[in-house]
Short mmCIF file of C-alpha atoms in Angstrom, two decimals:
data_model
loop_
_atom_site.label_atom_id
_atom_site.label_comp_id
_atom_site.label_asym_id
_atom_site.label_seq_id
_atom_site.Cartn_x
_atom_site.Cartn_y
_atom_site.Cartn_z
CA MET A 129 116.34 232.20 38.38
CA LYS A 130 117.74 232.96 34.78
CA ILE A 131 118.24 229.43 33.53
CA LEU A 132 114.90 228.64 34.94
CA SER A 133 113.43 232.11 33.02
CA LYS A 134 115.53 229.89 30.22
CA ASN A 135 114.02 226.35 29.94
CA THR A 136 110.59 228.04 30.57
CA HIS A 137 111.37 230.33 26.88
CA HIS A 138 111.73 227.33 25.23
CA SER A 139 109.57 225.01 26.34
CA ASP A 140 107.06 228.39 24.56
CA HIS A 141 108.74 228.63 21.68
CA ALA A 142 107.83 225.42 20.85
CA LEU A 143 104.85 226.00 21.34
CA GLU A 144 105.26 228.95 19.24
CA ILE A 145 106.03 227.07 15.90
CA ILE A 146 103.63 224.38 15.99
CA PHE A 147 100.35 227.11 17.30
CA SER A 148 102.39 229.67 13.80
CA SER A 149 102.60 225.38 12.17
CA LEU A 150 98.98 225.34 12.40
CA ARG A 151 97.77 228.82 11.59
CA TRP A 152 98.55 228.13 8.12
CA PHE A 153 97.56 224.38 7.53
CA PHE A 154 94.15 226.13 9.48
CA LEU A 155 94.58 228.90 6.70
CA VAL A 156 94.21 226.95 3.62
CA MET A 157 91.15 224.51 5.60
CA ALA A 158 89.44 227.25 5.71
CA ILE A 159 90.41 228.53 1.98
CA ALA A 160 89.16 224.88 1.08
CA VAL A 161 85.51 225.12 2.71
CA PHE A 162 84.53 228.60 1.63
CA TYR A 163 85.09 228.00 -1.77
CA ILE A 164 83.32 224.49 -2.30
CA GLN A 165 80.77 226.66 -0.24
CA TYR A 166 80.67 229.50 -2.46
CA ILE A 167 80.58 227.18 -5.14
CA GLY A 168 77.32 224.86 -4.01
CA GLN A 169 76.08 228.71 -3.32
CA PRO A 170 77.90 231.26 -4.70
CA ASP A 171 77.25 235.09 -2.76
CA ARG A 172 78.93 237.04 -3.67
CA THR A 173 78.47 239.17 -0.28
CA THR A 174 80.96 237.17 1.34
CA MET A 175 83.65 236.67 -1.23
CA ILE A 176 85.60 240.65 -0.21
CA PRO A 177 85.13 240.22 3.50
CA PHE A 178 86.48 236.74 3.13
CA SER A 179 90.01 237.51 0.46
CA SER A 180 90.73 241.09 2.39
CA LEU A 181 90.51 238.18 6.02
CA VAL A 182 92.71 236.03 4.93
CA ALA A 183 95.33 238.68 3.56
CA PHE A 184 94.44 239.73 6.34
CA GLY A 185 95.85 236.60 8.19
CA ILE A 186 98.36 235.94 5.27
CA LEU A 187 100.13 238.88 6.34
CA TYR A 188 100.18 238.94 10.54
CA MET A 189 101.09 235.83 10.41
CA ALA A 190 104.20 236.40 7.87
CA VAL A 191 104.92 239.06 10.26
CA SER A 192 104.34 236.82 13.11
CA ASP A 193 106.56 234.32 12.49
CA TYR A 194 109.63 236.84 11.25
CA TYR A 195 109.96 237.97 14.25
CA LEU A 196 109.24 234.38 15.64
CA HIS A 197 112.20 232.33 14.25
CA LYS A 198 114.56 235.86 14.14
CA SER A 199 113.60 237.72 17.44
CA PRO A 200 115.46 236.33 20.61
CA GLU A 201 113.00 234.47 23.00
CA GLY A 202 112.48 236.52 25.51
CA SER A 203 112.17 239.66 23.65
CA LYS A 204 110.16 242.55 23.42
CA ARG A 205 109.05 242.16 20.47
CA TYR A 206 108.57 238.56 20.88
CA THR A 207 106.85 238.51 23.31
CA ILE A 208 104.56 240.72 22.04
CA MET A 209 104.05 238.65 18.95
CA THR A 210 103.61 235.68 19.94
CA LYS A 211 101.07 236.60 23.03
CA CYS A 212 99.10 238.74 20.51
CA GLY A 213 98.46 235.59 18.14
CA PRO A 214 95.66 233.95 20.70
CA LEU A 215 94.48 237.48 19.89
CA PHE A 216 94.41 237.51 16.82
CA ASP A 217 92.98 233.60 16.52
CA PHE A 218 90.17 234.84 18.20
CA ILE A 219 89.07 238.31 16.10
CA SER A 220 89.83 235.84 12.71
CA PHE A 221 87.40 233.76 14.16
CA SER A 222 85.02 235.58 15.51
CA ALA A 223 84.62 236.46 11.55
CA LEU A 224 85.13 233.53 9.70
CA ILE A 225 82.66 231.22 11.36
CA PRO A 226 79.77 233.30 10.24
CA LEU A 227 81.66 233.18 6.65
CA THR A 228 81.77 229.31 6.68
CA GLY A 229 78.57 228.20 7.73
CA GLY A 230 77.89 230.17 11.34
CA VAL A 231 76.91 226.94 13.58
CA ASP A 232 77.67 224.30 11.24
CA SER A 233 80.93 225.59 10.17
CA PRO A 234 83.43 222.12 10.26
CA LEU A 235 86.23 225.28 11.24
CA PHE A 236 83.69 225.75 14.49
CA PRO A 237 86.17 223.23 16.45
CA LEU A 238 88.64 225.54 16.12
CA ALA A 239 88.27 227.64 19.23
CA TYR A 240 88.20 224.91 21.38
CA LEU A 241 92.30 225.06 20.01
CA ILE A 242 91.85 228.93 20.81
CA ILE A 243 91.02 227.96 23.99
CA LEU A 244 93.88 225.80 24.55
CA HIS A 245 96.65 227.99 23.17
CA ILE A 246 95.00 230.80 25.54
CA THR A 247 95.36 228.97 28.98
CA VAL A 248 99.56 228.20 28.13
CA TYR A 249 99.94 231.78 28.76
CA TRP A 250 97.02 232.76 31.23
CA ARG A 251 96.96 229.56 32.03
CA PHE A 252 92.89 228.35 34.18
CA THR A 253 91.51 232.23 34.73
CA GLY A 254 92.53 232.72 31.17
CA GLY A 255 90.82 229.68 29.68
CA ILE A 256 88.19 230.31 30.88
CA ILE A 257 87.32 234.32 30.37
CA ALA A 258 88.15 232.94 26.73
CA ALA A 259 85.35 230.28 26.94
CA PHE A 260 83.08 233.13 27.66
CA LEU A 261 84.31 234.55 24.69
CA PHE A 262 83.99 232.14 22.90
CA ILE A 263 80.15 231.59 23.97
CA PHE A 264 79.66 235.30 23.51
CA VAL A 265 80.04 235.44 19.68
CA TYR A 266 78.61 231.95 19.80
CA SER A 267 75.39 233.48 20.66
CA ILE A 268 75.22 235.66 19.05
CA ILE A 269 75.54 233.54 15.48
CA PHE A 270 72.85 230.78 17.19
CA PHE A 271 70.76 233.12 18.09
CA THR A 272 70.98 235.08 14.78
CA GLN A 273 71.03 231.95 12.45
CA VAL A 274 68.71 229.41 14.02
CA PRO A 275 65.26 230.18 13.50
CA ASP A 276 63.45 228.79 16.35
CA VAL A 277 66.18 229.07 18.95
CA PHE A 278 63.15 227.68 21.67
CA THR A 279 62.84 224.60 21.03
CA LEU A 280 64.09 221.27 22.62
CA ASN A 281 66.76 220.23 19.84
CA SER A 282 67.75 223.96 18.96
CA PHE A 283 68.19 224.77 23.36
CA THR A 284 69.65 221.07 23.50
CA GLU A 285 72.48 221.94 21.50
CA TYR A 286 73.47 225.66 22.63
CA ILE A 287 73.22 223.84 26.22
CA SER A 288 76.42 221.59 24.61
CA GLN A 289 78.08 223.36 23.16
CA THR A 290 78.67 226.35 25.49
CA VAL A 291 79.03 223.31 28.63
CA PHE A 292 81.63 221.67 25.65
CA LEU A 293 83.50 225.54 25.78
CA LEU A 294 83.64 225.90 29.58
CA MET A 295 85.45 222.40 30.00
CA ILE A 296 88.00 222.34 27.60
CA GLY A 297 88.51 226.38 29.17
CA GLY A 298 88.79 225.00 33.07
CA LEU A 299 89.85 221.68 31.83
CA GLY A 300 92.35 222.70 30.01
CA GLY A 301 92.89 225.44 32.63
CA ILE A 302 94.27 223.51 35.47
CA ILE A 303 96.34 221.37 33.13
CA VAL A 304 98.75 223.68 31.54
CA SER A 305 98.34 225.04 35.75
CA ARG A 306 99.02 222.28 36.65
CA GLU A 307 102.27 220.35 33.90
CA ARG A 308 103.76 224.48 34.56
CA LYS A 309 103.86 223.52 38.45
CA HIS A 310 105.89 220.85 37.38
CA HIS A 311 108.05 221.75 35.02
CA SER A 312 108.52 225.03 37.25
CA ASP A 313 109.91 222.52 40.56
CA LYS A 314 111.53 219.99 37.58
CA ASN A 315 113.51 223.03 37.13
CA ILE A 316 113.49 225.07 40.43
CA LEU A 317 115.42 220.98 41.04
CA ALA A 318 117.78 220.93 38.60
CA GLU A 319 118.77 224.38 39.03
CA ALA A 320 119.73 223.25 43.34
CA ALA A 321 121.26 220.39 41.60
CA ASN A 322 123.48 222.83 40.28
CA ARG A 323 124.43 225.63 42.60
CA ASP A 324 125.87 226.01 45.12
CA TYR A 325 125.16 226.54 48.19
CA LEU A 326 126.90 228.82 50.36
CA THR A 327 127.95 230.83 48.12
CA ASP A 328 125.06 230.30 45.00
CA LEU A 329 127.32 229.74 42.38
CA LEU A 330 128.05 227.14 40.39
CA ASN A 331 129.55 224.05 41.63
CA HIS A 332 131.92 221.56 40.26
CA ARG A 333 129.27 219.03 38.99
CA SER A 334 128.14 222.56 36.13
CA PHE A 335 131.73 223.18 36.11
CA GLN A 336 132.85 219.63 34.99
CA GLU A 337 129.39 219.72 32.14
CA CYS A 338 130.36 222.93 30.94
CA LEU A 339 133.80 222.32 30.90
CA ARG A 340 132.89 219.02 28.99
CA LYS A 341 130.58 220.57 26.54
CA ASP A 342 132.49 223.55 25.36
CA LEU A 343 135.45 221.62 24.54
CA GLU A 344 133.64 219.24 22.45
CA SER A 345 131.79 221.72 21.05
CA GLY A 346 135.86 223.23 20.25
CA LYS A 347 134.66 226.75 21.75
CA ASP A 348 137.74 229.16 22.11
CA PHE A 349 137.88 229.80 25.91
CA HIS A 350 140.75 230.52 28.83
CA LEU A 351 140.33 228.78 31.75
CA ALA A 352 141.52 230.17 35.53
CA LEU A 353 141.66 228.79 38.97
CA THR A 354 142.17 231.20 42.79
CA ASP A 355 141.69 229.99 45.19
CA ILE A 356 141.85 232.30 47.98
CA ASP A 357 145.49 232.68 49.84
CA LYS A 358 146.04 231.50 53.38
CA PHE A 359 142.16 231.62 53.41
CA LYS A 360 143.21 228.91 56.39
CA ALA A 361 144.40 230.70 58.36
CA VAL A 362 141.32 233.13 58.28
CA ASN A 363 138.78 230.07 59.66
CA ASP A 364 141.95 229.67 62.93
CA LYS A 365 141.12 232.90 62.94
CA TYR A 366 138.22 234.73 62.87
CA GLY A 367 136.30 231.59 62.40
CA HIS A 368 134.19 229.59 60.33
CA VAL A 369 131.58 231.44 59.82
CA MET A 370 133.40 233.74 59.32
CA GLY A 371 135.26 232.02 56.58
CA ASP A 372 132.10 231.32 54.87
CA ALA A 373 130.95 235.01 54.90
CA VAL A 374 134.09 235.52 52.93
CA LEU A 375 133.66 233.24 50.12
CA ARG A 376 130.45 234.87 49.26
CA GLU A 377 131.89 237.68 49.16
CA VAL A 378 134.60 236.60 46.91
CA GLY A 379 132.35 235.20 45.31
CA ALA A 380 130.25 237.90 44.69
CA ILE A 381 132.54 240.03 43.58
CA ILE A 382 133.98 237.87 40.35
CA THR A 383 131.04 237.21 39.78
CA SER A 384 130.08 241.02 39.47
CA ILE A 385 133.40 241.58 36.69
CA ILE A 386 133.62 238.33 35.44
CA PRO A 387 130.10 239.37 32.38
CA VAL A 388 127.70 236.78 31.73
CA LYS A 389 127.69 236.91 28.08
CA GLN A 390 131.49 236.25 28.38
CA GLY A 391 132.27 234.38 31.06
CA ARG A 392 131.31 231.49 33.74
CA VAL A 393 132.21 231.75 37.56
CA PHE A 394 131.71 228.22 39.80
CA ARG A 395 132.46 227.36 43.06
CA TYR A 396 135.38 224.41 42.28
CA GLY A 397 135.42 223.40 46.12
CA GLY A 398 137.26 224.53 49.03
CA GLU A 399 137.99 228.27 48.99
CA GLU A 400 139.00 227.09 45.22
CA PHE A 401 137.56 229.21 41.88
CA ALA A 402 136.87 227.89 38.39
CA ILE A 403 135.98 231.15 35.59
CA ILE A 404 135.65 230.09 32.44
CA LEU A 405 136.28 232.96 29.47
CA TYR A 406 134.59 232.88 26.39
CA THR A 407 137.73 234.55 24.94
CA ASN A 408 140.39 234.14 22.45
CA LYS A 409 142.42 237.37 23.54
CA GLN A 410 144.42 237.26 26.02
CA ASP A 411 144.73 241.47 26.80
CA GLU A 412 140.72 240.51 28.06
CA VAL A 413 141.66 237.83 29.87
CA ASP A 414 144.69 239.33 30.87
CA LYS A 415 142.24 242.34 31.79
CA LEU A 416 139.60 241.09 34.18
CA LEU A 417 141.20 239.05 35.72
CA VAL A 418 143.97 241.51 37.22
CA GLU A 419 140.71 243.39 37.96
CA THR A 420 139.64 240.86 39.87
CA LYS A 421 142.49 240.00 41.74
CA LYS A 422 143.14 244.11 42.59
CA SER A 423 138.79 244.01 44.06
CA VAL A 424 139.43 240.64 45.75
CA ALA A 425 142.51 242.53 47.36
CA ASP A 426 140.86 245.76 48.66
CA HIS A 427 137.75 244.10 49.93
CA ILE A 428 137.53 244.41 53.98
CA PHE A 429 136.08 242.30 55.74
CA ASN A 430 134.54 242.89 59.55
CA SER A 431 134.50 240.68 62.20
CA ASN A 432 133.83 241.69 65.94
CA GLY A 433 135.03 245.47 65.37
CA GLU A 434 138.10 243.83 63.28
CA THR A 435 139.09 244.54 59.43
CA PHE A 436 141.07 242.17 56.17
CA SER A 437 141.44 241.71 53.19
CA VAL A 438 142.42 238.47 51.84
CA THR A 439 144.79 237.66 48.47
CA MET A 440 143.53 235.24 45.73
CA SER A 441 146.08 233.88 43.33
CA PHE A 442 145.25 232.20 39.54
CA GLY A 443 147.15 229.82 36.71
CA SER A 444 145.87 230.46 33.36
CA CYS A 445 145.37 228.67 30.64
CA LYS A 446 144.25 228.54 27.00
CA GLN A 447 142.26 225.03 25.56
CA ASN A 448 144.14 223.77 23.04
CA GLY A 449 141.67 220.21 22.57
CA GLU A 450 142.19 218.85 25.34
CA LYS A 451 140.52 216.68 28.13
CA PRO A 452 138.63 217.96 30.34
CA ASP A 453 141.22 216.98 33.20
CA GLN A 454 145.10 217.49 31.64
CA LEU A 455 142.75 220.70 31.29
CA VAL A 456 142.45 221.34 34.99
CA LYS A 457 145.73 219.50 35.50
CA LYS A 458 147.09 222.64 33.30
CA ALA A 459 145.28 225.12 34.91
CA ASP A 460 146.09 223.54 38.84
CA LYS A 461 149.98 223.10 37.66
CA LEU A 462 150.17 226.40 36.85
CA LEU A 463 147.43 228.22 39.46
CA TYR A 464 150.52 226.42 42.61
CA ALA A 465 153.34 228.07 40.38
CA ALA A 466 151.51 231.20 41.66
CA LYS A 467 151.45 230.46 44.79
CA ASP A 468 154.52 229.22 45.05
CA SER A 469 156.04 231.94 43.49
CA GLY A 470 154.44 234.50 46.75
CA ARG A 471 150.64 234.54 45.93
CA ASN A 472 148.27 237.10 45.28
CA ARG A 473 149.54 236.90 41.93
CA ILE A 474 148.47 235.43 38.37
CA VAL A 475 149.98 233.38 36.11
CA TYR A 476 149.70 232.36 32.48
CA SER A 477 150.55 229.59 30.10
CA THR A 478 153.67 230.08 27.81
CA ALA A 479 152.34 227.57 25.62
CA GLY A 480 149.23 227.66 23.47
#
């Protein structure tokens, strides 16, 4: 689920970058429209409100852009600033349109863009509510500005605009909802393809991909291969259902010990697991692997009233620019060295 959330945040972030850029573009356009109209028909009563609106807009957009680029995606501040964006847009629009020609303002189509922005977060319901809010603002301006609102032309213009706003809100919400569902379904399938069904750990495919990317990027990390000692005996004595339970619980133990920011845990295959630790400090690796080994050995399993425990052997080495298969072979040899020397132990590479 964390991966799905991350993908969603990433998708929304790209849209926010676009909307942020558009705000600056339309701010320049609004200034140009206002001054062209002001030169043609000077009205000092509109200058101060417009200048204040521009100053407020620049301040808000500067702060918003700062958090957009500096705050982690999905953080509280990031979320507040991005979700306040449509509210800022609506308030600015409501103040800007009367200052730039009212119902005849060339900036009125901005309403459609703002509604679409709102549907990104609040989908169909948000789109419809936003459409009604814009209809409310438009109605105030229309009935205030138009001298004879009950002529056929005026009535047709009003109805056309309100219907179009509702269509944008409704269709925009439907399209975004469908796109989000498609995106979510796609991510769920991708997540399922990268997860081991039994343990819910990342699977062998994910391990190979992650290992390849980490080596290509030149990250410092240690690779540890580990498996459950004499696991066949567990299956033979307690059955495969119990064996599956052991795999699940061992996977959960390893995951609980390895910090998310410091490493990844994979089910390599069978009773074997792989751990990638993102550190170049041997003492940190030793601390985590020793704790993992001890926690697994201390864990008590129950099967029909009978208790038992299992141990694990580890082979660990630091990446030194090898190819993925070479690094795996090196860790695998160390794992078998741990097995051959009595099991329930960790063997480290003496070379880098």
